[in-house]
Short mmCIF file of C-alpha atoms and ligand atoms in Angstrom, two decimals:
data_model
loop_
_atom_site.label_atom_id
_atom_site.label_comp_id
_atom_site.label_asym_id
_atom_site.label_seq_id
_atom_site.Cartn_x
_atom_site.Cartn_y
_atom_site.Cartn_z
CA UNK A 1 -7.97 4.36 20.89
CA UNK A 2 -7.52 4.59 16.94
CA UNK A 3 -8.00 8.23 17.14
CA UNK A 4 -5.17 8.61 19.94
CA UNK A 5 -2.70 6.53 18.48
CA UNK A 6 -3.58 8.79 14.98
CA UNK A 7 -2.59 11.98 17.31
CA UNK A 8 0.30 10.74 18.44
CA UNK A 9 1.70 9.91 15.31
CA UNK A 10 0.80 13.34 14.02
CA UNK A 11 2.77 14.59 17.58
CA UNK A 12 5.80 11.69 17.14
CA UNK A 13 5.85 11.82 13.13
CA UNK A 14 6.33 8.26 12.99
CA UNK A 15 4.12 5.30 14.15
CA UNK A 16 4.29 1.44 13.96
CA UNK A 17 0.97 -0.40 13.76
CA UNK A 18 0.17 -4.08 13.84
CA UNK A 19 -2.88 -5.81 12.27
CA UNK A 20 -6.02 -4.93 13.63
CA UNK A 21 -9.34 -6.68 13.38
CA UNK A 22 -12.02 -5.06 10.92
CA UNK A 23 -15.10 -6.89 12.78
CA UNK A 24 -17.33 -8.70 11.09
CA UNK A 25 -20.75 -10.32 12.58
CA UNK A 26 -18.80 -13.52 14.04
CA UNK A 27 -15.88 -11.34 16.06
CA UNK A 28 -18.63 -8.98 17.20
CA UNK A 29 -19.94 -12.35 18.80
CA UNK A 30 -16.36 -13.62 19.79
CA UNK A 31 -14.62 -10.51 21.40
CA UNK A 32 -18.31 -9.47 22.71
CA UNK A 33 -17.97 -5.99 20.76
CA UNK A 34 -20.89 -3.35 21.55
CA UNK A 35 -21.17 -2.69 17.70
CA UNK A 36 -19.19 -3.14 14.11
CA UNK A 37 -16.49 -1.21 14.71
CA UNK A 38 -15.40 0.44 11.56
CA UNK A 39 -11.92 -0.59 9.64
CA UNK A 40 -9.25 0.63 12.26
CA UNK A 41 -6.70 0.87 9.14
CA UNK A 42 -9.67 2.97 7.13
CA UNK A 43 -9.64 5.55 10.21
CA UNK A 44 -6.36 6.22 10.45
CA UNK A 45 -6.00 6.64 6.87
CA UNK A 46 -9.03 8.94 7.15
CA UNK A 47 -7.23 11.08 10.41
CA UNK A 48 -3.55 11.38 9.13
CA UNK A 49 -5.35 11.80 5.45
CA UNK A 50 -2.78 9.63 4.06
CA UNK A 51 -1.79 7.55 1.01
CA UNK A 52 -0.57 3.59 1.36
CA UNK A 53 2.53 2.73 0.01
CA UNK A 54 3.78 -1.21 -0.44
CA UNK A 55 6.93 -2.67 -1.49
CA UNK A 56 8.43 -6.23 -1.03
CA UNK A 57 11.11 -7.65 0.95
CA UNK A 58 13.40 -8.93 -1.64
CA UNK A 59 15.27 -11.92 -0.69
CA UNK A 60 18.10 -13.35 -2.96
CA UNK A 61 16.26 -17.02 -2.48
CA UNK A 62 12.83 -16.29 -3.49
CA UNK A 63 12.57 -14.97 -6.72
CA UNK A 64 9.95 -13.15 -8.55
CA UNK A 65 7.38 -14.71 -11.14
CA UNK A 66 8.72 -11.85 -13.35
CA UNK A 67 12.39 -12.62 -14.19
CA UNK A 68 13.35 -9.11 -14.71
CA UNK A 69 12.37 -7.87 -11.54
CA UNK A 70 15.78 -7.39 -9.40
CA UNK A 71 14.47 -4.13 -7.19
CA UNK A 72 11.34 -3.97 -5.09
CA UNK A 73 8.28 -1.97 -7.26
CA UNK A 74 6.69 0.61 -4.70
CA UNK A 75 2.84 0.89 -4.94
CA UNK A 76 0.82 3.58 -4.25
CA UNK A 77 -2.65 3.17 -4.26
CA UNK A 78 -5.03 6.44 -4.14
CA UNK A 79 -7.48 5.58 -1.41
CA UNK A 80 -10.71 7.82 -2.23
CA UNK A 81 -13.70 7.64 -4.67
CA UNK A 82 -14.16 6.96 -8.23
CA UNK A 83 -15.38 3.37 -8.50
CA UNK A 84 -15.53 3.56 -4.74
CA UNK A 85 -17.71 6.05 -4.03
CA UNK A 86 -20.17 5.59 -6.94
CA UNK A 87 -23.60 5.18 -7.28
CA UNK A 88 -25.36 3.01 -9.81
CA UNK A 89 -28.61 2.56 -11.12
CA UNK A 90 -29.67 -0.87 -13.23
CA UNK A 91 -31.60 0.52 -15.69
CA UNK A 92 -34.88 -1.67 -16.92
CA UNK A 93 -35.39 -0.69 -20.08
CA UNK A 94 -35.14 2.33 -22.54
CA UNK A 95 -34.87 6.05 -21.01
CA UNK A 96 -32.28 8.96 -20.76
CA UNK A 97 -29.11 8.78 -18.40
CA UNK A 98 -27.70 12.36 -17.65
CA UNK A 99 -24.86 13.65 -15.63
CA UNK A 100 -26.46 16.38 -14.08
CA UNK A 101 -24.34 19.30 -11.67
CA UNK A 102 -26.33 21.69 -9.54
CA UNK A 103 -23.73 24.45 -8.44
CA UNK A 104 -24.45 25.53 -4.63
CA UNK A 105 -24.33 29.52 -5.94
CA UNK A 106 -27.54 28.64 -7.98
CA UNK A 107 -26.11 29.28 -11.43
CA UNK A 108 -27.72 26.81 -14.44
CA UNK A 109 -26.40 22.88 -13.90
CA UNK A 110 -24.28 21.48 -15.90
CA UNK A 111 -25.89 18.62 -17.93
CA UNK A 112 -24.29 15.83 -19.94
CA UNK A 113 -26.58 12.31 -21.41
CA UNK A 114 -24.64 9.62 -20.78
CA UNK A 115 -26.83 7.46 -22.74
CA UNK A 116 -30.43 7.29 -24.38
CA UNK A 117 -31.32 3.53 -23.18
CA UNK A 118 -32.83 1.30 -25.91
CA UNK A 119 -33.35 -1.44 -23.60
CA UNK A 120 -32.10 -2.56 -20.41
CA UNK A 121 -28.43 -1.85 -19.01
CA UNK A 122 -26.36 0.05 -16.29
CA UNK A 123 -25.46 3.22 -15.45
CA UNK A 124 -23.29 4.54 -12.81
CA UNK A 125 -21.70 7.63 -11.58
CA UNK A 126 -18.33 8.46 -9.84
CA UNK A 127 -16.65 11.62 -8.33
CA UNK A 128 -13.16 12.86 -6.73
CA UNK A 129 -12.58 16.24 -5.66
CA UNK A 130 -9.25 18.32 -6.21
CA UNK A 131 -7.97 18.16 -2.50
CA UNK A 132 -7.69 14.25 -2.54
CA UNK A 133 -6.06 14.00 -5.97
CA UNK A 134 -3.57 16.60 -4.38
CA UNK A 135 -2.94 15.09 -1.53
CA UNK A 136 -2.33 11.87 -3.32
CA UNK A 137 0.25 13.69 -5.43
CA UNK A 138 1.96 15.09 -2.72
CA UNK A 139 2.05 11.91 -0.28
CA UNK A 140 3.65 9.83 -3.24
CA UNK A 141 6.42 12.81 -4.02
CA UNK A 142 7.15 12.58 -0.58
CA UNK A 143 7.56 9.06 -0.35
CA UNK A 144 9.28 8.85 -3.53
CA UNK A 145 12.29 11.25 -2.28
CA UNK A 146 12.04 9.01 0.70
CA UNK A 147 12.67 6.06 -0.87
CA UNK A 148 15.11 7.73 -3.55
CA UNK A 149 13.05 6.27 -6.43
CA UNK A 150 11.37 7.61 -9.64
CA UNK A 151 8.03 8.20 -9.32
CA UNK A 152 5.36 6.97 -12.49
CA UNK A 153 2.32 7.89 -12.33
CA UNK A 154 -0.11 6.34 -14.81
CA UNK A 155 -4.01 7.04 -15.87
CA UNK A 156 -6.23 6.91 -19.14
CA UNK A 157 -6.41 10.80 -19.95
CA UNK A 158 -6.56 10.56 -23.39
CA UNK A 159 -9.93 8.57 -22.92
CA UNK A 160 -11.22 10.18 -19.94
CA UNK A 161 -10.40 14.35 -21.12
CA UNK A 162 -11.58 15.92 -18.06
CA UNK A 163 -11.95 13.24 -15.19
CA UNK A 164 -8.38 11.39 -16.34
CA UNK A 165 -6.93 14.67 -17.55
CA UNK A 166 -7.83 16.32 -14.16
CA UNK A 167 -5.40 13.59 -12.30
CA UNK A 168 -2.52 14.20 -14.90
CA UNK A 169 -2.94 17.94 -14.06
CA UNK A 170 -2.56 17.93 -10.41
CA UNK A 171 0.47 15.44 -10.30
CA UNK A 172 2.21 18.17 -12.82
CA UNK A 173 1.36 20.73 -11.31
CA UNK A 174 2.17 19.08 -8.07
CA UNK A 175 5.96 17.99 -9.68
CA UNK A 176 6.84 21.87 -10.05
CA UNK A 177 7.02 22.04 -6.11
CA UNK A 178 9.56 18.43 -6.27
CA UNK A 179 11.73 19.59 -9.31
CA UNK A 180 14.24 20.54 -7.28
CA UNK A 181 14.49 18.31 -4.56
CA UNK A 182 13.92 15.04 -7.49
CA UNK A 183 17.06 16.64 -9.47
CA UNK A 184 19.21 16.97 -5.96
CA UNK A 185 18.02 12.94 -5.61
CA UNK A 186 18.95 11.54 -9.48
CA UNK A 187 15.10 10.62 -9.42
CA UNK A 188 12.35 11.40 -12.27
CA UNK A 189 8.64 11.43 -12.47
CA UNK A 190 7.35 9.85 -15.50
CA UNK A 191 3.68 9.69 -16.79
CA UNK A 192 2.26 7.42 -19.09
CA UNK A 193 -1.10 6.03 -19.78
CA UNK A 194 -2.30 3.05 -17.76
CA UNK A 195 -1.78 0.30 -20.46
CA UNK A 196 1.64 1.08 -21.17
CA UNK A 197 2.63 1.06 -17.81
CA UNK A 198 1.26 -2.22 -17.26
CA UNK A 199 3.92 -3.05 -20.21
CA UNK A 200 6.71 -1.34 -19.10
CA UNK A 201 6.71 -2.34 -15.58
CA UNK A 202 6.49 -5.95 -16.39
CA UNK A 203 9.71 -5.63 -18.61
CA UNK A 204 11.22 -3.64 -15.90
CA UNK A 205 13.68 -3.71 -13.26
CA UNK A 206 11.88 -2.45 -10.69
CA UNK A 207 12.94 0.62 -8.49
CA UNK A 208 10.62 2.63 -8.76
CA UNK A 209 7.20 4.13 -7.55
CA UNK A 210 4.32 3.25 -9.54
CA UNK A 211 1.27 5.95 -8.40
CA UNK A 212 -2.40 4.27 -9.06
CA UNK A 213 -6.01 5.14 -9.05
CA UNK A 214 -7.98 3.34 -6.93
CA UNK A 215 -9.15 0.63 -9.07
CA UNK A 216 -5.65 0.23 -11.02
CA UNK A 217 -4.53 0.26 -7.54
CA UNK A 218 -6.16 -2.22 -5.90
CA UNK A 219 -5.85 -4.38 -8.77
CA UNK A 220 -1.81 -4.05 -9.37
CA UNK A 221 -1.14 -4.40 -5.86
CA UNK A 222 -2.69 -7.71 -5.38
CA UNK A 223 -0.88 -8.46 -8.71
CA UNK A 224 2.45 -7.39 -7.44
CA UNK A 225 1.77 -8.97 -3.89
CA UNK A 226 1.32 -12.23 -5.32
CA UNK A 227 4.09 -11.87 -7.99
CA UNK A 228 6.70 -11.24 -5.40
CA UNK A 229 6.40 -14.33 -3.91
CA UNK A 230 3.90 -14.17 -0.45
CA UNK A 231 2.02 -11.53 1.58
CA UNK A 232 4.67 -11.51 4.89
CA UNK A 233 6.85 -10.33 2.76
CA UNK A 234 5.05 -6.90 1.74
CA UNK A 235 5.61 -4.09 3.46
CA UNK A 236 2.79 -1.31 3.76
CA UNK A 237 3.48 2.69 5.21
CA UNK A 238 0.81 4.91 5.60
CA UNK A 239 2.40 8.73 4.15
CA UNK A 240 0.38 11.91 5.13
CA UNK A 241 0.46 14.69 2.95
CA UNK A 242 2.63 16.86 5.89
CA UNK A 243 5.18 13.88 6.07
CA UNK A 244 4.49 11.62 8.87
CA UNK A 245 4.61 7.74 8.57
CA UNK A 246 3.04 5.20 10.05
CA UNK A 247 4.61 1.30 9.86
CA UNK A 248 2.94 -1.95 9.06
CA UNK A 249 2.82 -5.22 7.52
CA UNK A 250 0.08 -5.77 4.64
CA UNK A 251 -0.97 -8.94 5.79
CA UNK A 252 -3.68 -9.01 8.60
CA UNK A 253 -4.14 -10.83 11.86
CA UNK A 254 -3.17 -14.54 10.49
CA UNK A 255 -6.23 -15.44 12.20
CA UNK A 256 -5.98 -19.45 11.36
CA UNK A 257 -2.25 -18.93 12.76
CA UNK A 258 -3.66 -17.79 16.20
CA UNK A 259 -6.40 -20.64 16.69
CA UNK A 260 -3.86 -23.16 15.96
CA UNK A 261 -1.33 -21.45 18.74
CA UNK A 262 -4.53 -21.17 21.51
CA UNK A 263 -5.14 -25.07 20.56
CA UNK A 264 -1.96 -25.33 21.55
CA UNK A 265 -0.52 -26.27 18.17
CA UNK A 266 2.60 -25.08 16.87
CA UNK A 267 3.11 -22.33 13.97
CA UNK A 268 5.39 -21.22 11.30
CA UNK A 269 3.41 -17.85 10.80
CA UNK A 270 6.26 -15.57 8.76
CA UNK A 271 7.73 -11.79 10.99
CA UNK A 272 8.78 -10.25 7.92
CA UNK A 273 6.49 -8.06 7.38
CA UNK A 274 6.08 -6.69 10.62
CA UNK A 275 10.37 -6.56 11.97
CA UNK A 276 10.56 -4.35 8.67
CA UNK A 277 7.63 -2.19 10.04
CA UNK A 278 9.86 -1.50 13.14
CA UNK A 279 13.19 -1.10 10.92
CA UNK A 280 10.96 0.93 8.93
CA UNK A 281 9.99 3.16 12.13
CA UNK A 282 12.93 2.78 13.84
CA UNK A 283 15.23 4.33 10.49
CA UNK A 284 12.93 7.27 10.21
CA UNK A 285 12.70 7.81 13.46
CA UNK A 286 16.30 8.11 13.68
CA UNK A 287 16.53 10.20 10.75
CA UNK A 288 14.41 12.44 12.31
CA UNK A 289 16.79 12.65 15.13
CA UNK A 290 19.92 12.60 13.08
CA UNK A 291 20.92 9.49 15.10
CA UNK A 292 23.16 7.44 12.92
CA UNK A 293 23.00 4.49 15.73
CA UNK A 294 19.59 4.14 15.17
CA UNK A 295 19.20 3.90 11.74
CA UNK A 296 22.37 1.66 11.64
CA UNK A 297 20.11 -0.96 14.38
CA UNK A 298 17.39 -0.66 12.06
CA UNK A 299 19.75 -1.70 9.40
CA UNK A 300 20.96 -4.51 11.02
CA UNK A 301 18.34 -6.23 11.93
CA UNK A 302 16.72 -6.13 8.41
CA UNK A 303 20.49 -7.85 7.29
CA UNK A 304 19.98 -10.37 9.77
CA UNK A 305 16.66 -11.35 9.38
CA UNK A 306 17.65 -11.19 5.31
CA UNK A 307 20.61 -13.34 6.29
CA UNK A 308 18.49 -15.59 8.04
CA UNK A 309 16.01 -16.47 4.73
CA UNK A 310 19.00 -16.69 2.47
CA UNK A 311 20.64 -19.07 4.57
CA UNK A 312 17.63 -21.49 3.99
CA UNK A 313 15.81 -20.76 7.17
CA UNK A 314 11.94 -20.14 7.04
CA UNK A 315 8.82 -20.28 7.60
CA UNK A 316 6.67 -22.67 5.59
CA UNK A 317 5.01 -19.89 3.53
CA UNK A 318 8.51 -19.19 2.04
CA UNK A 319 9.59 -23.05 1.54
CA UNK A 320 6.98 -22.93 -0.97
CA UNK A 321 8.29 -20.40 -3.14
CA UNK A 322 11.99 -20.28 -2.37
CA UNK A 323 14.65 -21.45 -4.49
CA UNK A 324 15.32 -25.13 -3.98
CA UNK A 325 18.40 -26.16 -1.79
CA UNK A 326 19.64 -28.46 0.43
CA UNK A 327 19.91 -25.69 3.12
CA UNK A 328 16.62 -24.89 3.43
CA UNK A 329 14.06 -26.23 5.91
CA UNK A 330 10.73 -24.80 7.89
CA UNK A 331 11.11 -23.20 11.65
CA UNK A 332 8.42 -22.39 13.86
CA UNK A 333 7.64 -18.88 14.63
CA UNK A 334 9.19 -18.91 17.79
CA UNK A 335 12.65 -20.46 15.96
CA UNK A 336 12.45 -18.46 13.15
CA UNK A 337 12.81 -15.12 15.40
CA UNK A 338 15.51 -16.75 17.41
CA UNK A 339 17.53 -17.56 14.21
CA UNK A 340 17.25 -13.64 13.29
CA UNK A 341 18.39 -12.52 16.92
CA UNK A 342 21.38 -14.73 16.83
CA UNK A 343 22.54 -13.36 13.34
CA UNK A 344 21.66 -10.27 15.09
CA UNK A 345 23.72 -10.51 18.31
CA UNK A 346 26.73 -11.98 15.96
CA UNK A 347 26.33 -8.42 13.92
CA UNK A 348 26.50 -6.67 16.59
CA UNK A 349 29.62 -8.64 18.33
P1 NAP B 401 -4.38 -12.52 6.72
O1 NAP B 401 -4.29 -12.35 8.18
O2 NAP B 401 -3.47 -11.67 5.89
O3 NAP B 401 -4.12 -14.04 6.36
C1 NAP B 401 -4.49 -14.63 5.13
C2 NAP B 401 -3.66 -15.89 4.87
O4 NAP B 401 -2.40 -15.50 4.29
C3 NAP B 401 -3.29 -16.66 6.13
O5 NAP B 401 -4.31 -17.54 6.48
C4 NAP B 401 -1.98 -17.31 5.72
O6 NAP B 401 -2.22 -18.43 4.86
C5 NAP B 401 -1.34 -16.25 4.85
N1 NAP B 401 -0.50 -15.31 5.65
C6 NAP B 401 -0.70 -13.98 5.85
N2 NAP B 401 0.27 -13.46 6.60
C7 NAP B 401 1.10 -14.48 6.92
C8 NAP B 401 2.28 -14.58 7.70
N3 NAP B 401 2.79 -13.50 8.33
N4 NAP B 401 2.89 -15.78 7.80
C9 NAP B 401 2.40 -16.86 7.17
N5 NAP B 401 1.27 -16.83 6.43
C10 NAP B 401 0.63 -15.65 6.29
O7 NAP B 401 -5.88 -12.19 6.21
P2 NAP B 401 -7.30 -12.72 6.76
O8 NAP B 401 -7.19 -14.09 7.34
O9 NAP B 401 -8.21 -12.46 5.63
O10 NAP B 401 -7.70 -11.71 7.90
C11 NAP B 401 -7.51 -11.96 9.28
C12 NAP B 401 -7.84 -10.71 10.07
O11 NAP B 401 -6.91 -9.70 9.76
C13 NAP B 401 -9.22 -10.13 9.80
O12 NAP B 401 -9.83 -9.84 11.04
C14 NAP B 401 -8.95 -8.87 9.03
O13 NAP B 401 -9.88 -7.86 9.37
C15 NAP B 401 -7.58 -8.48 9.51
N6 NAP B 401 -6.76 -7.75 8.50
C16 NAP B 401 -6.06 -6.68 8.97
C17 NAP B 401 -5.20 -6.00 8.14
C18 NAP B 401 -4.43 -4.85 8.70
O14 NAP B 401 -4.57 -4.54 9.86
N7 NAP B 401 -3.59 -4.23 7.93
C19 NAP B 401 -5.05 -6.42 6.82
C20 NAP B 401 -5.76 -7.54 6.37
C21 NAP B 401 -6.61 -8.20 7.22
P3 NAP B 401 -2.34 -19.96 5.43
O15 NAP B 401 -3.54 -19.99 6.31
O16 NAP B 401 -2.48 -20.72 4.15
O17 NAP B 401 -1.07 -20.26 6.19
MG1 MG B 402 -7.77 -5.73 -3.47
#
């Protein structure tokens, strides 16, 4: 089923997904699953070969930890190997780590020490290949004229010469091909080295797209997730190098939420995420089709479900880091959505 719905967003160019279960031991047990499925989010990633993107939903009531911040920061996280591919030996006690590289054609390896042990330690090796950095580069130009923001890009090339450098490389080369089309737009790509962006973005304004490695990645975007207030409020689209988009939120399944429901109970578990995963859709979609009343619904009902946080209405993840006022108070789930489809039926008269 994965695999389909990864063809037809290949055939549609745009898809909307909701969270999935990644099962573990205990849902193999409660959803009596023949085996441990692997990630659905990993295979699609893997079949449309594409890059995650997050932003946040910025609402005028719930404010950033960083006071500067007055425009959502884009995050771009490149999904394949270094740290995450590695192997690693522990090493026991003194002895000769080497990088070794056997070329398939049979010419002499390549052979670097790494380190002439003394005593014990660690070792470990990691890899990426020039077709993943590439089409890392390319998914976060395209998103980057999609969005209409600048693009950084940030690494540690003037530490790591030919792994780093290799990265800084490919997104320049890569920008030659975006010139253009990032001039037409007012938009700029800017590099700088990993520790300086760190600095600069947190004096920042936001608006832009920051590109990661994997590790920087995984690590800034919990960073910026939490900064920005609460996880139903990031957004997540999946970019493929040829330009098709697939929808979601970056929360998962809420899985506490849903017990309490099938107990019965009542829930304040928070849309966000997921109505802008349909706006989301829905706009591109409609760009696609050049159909302005499309993209003008899609616009809508982000307003009104904006207009319906800002006018103190939420769900109790949001009470808890909103501004305080009088005005606001905890719905349901169930309330919460009907709030946004009233605003939503008075924007549409
Ligand atoms: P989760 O569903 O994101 O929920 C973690 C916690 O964050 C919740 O317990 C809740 O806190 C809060 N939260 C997240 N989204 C919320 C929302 N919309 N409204 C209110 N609160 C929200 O992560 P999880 O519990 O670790 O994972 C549950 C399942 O989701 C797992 O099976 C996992 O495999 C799957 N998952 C899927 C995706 C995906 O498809 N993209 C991503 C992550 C996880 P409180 O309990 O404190 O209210
Ligand atoms: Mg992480």
């Amino acid at each position: 089923m994965t695999l389909e719905a990864a063809e037809a967003i290949k055939r549609h160019g745009v898809g909307v997904k909701c969270a999935t279960i990644t099962p573990n031991k205990d849902r193999i047990k409660e959803y009596n699953l023949k085996k441990e499925w692997p990630s659905p989010n990993g295979t699609l990633r893997a079949a449309l070969d594409g890059t995650i993107f997050r932003s946040p939903i910025l609402a005028s009531n719930i404010l950033p930890t960083v006071k500067s911040w007055k425009k959502p920061i884009h995050i771009g996280r490149h999904a394949y190997g270094d740290q995450y591919r590695n192997q690693e030996i522990r090493v026991e006690g003194p002895g000769k780590a080497e990088l070794v590289f056997s070329p398939a054609d049979g010419s002499a390896p390549a052979r670097r020490l790494v380190h002439e042990f003394k005593g014990p330690g660690i070792v470990q090796g990691i890899h990426n290949t020039d077709d993943s950095i590439r089409k890392f580069a390319k998914a976060c130009f395209t998103y980057a004229l999609d969005q209409k923001v600048d693009l950084w890009f940030s690494d540690k090339d003037t530490i790591s010469k030919t792994y780093d450098s290799r990265f800084t490389q490919i997104f320049r080369e890569e920008y030659g091909n975006w010139e253009q089309a990032f001039e037409q737009a007012h938009i700029t790509y800017f590099f700088t080295l990993i520790d300086d962006a760190v600095a600069r973005v947190v004096r920042s304004e936001g608006g832009f797209l920051w590109a990661c490695k994997n590790y920087d990645g995984d690590v800034m975007s919990d960073m910026l997730g939490s900064a920005y207030g609460s996880l139903a409020m990031m957004s997540s689209v999946l970019v493929s190098p040829s330009g098709q988009f697939e929808y979601e939120a970056a929360h998962g399944t809420v899985q506490k939420h849903y017990y309490k429901h099938l107990k019965g109970e009542k829930t304040s578990s928070n849309p966000m995420a997921l109505i802008f995963a349909w706006t989301g859709a829905l706009r591109k979609r409609g760009e696609f089709d050049k159909s302005p009343d499309v993209v003008a619904f899609a616009h809508n009902l982000e307003a009104s479900a904006l207009g319906t946080v800002e006018s103190g209405i939420m769900t109790g993840d949001l009470l808890k880091v909103a501004v305080p006022s009088p005005n606001n108070r905890t719905v349901y789930t169930e309330e919460f959505v009907d709030a946004i489809a009233d605003n939503l039926r008075s924007k549409l008269g």
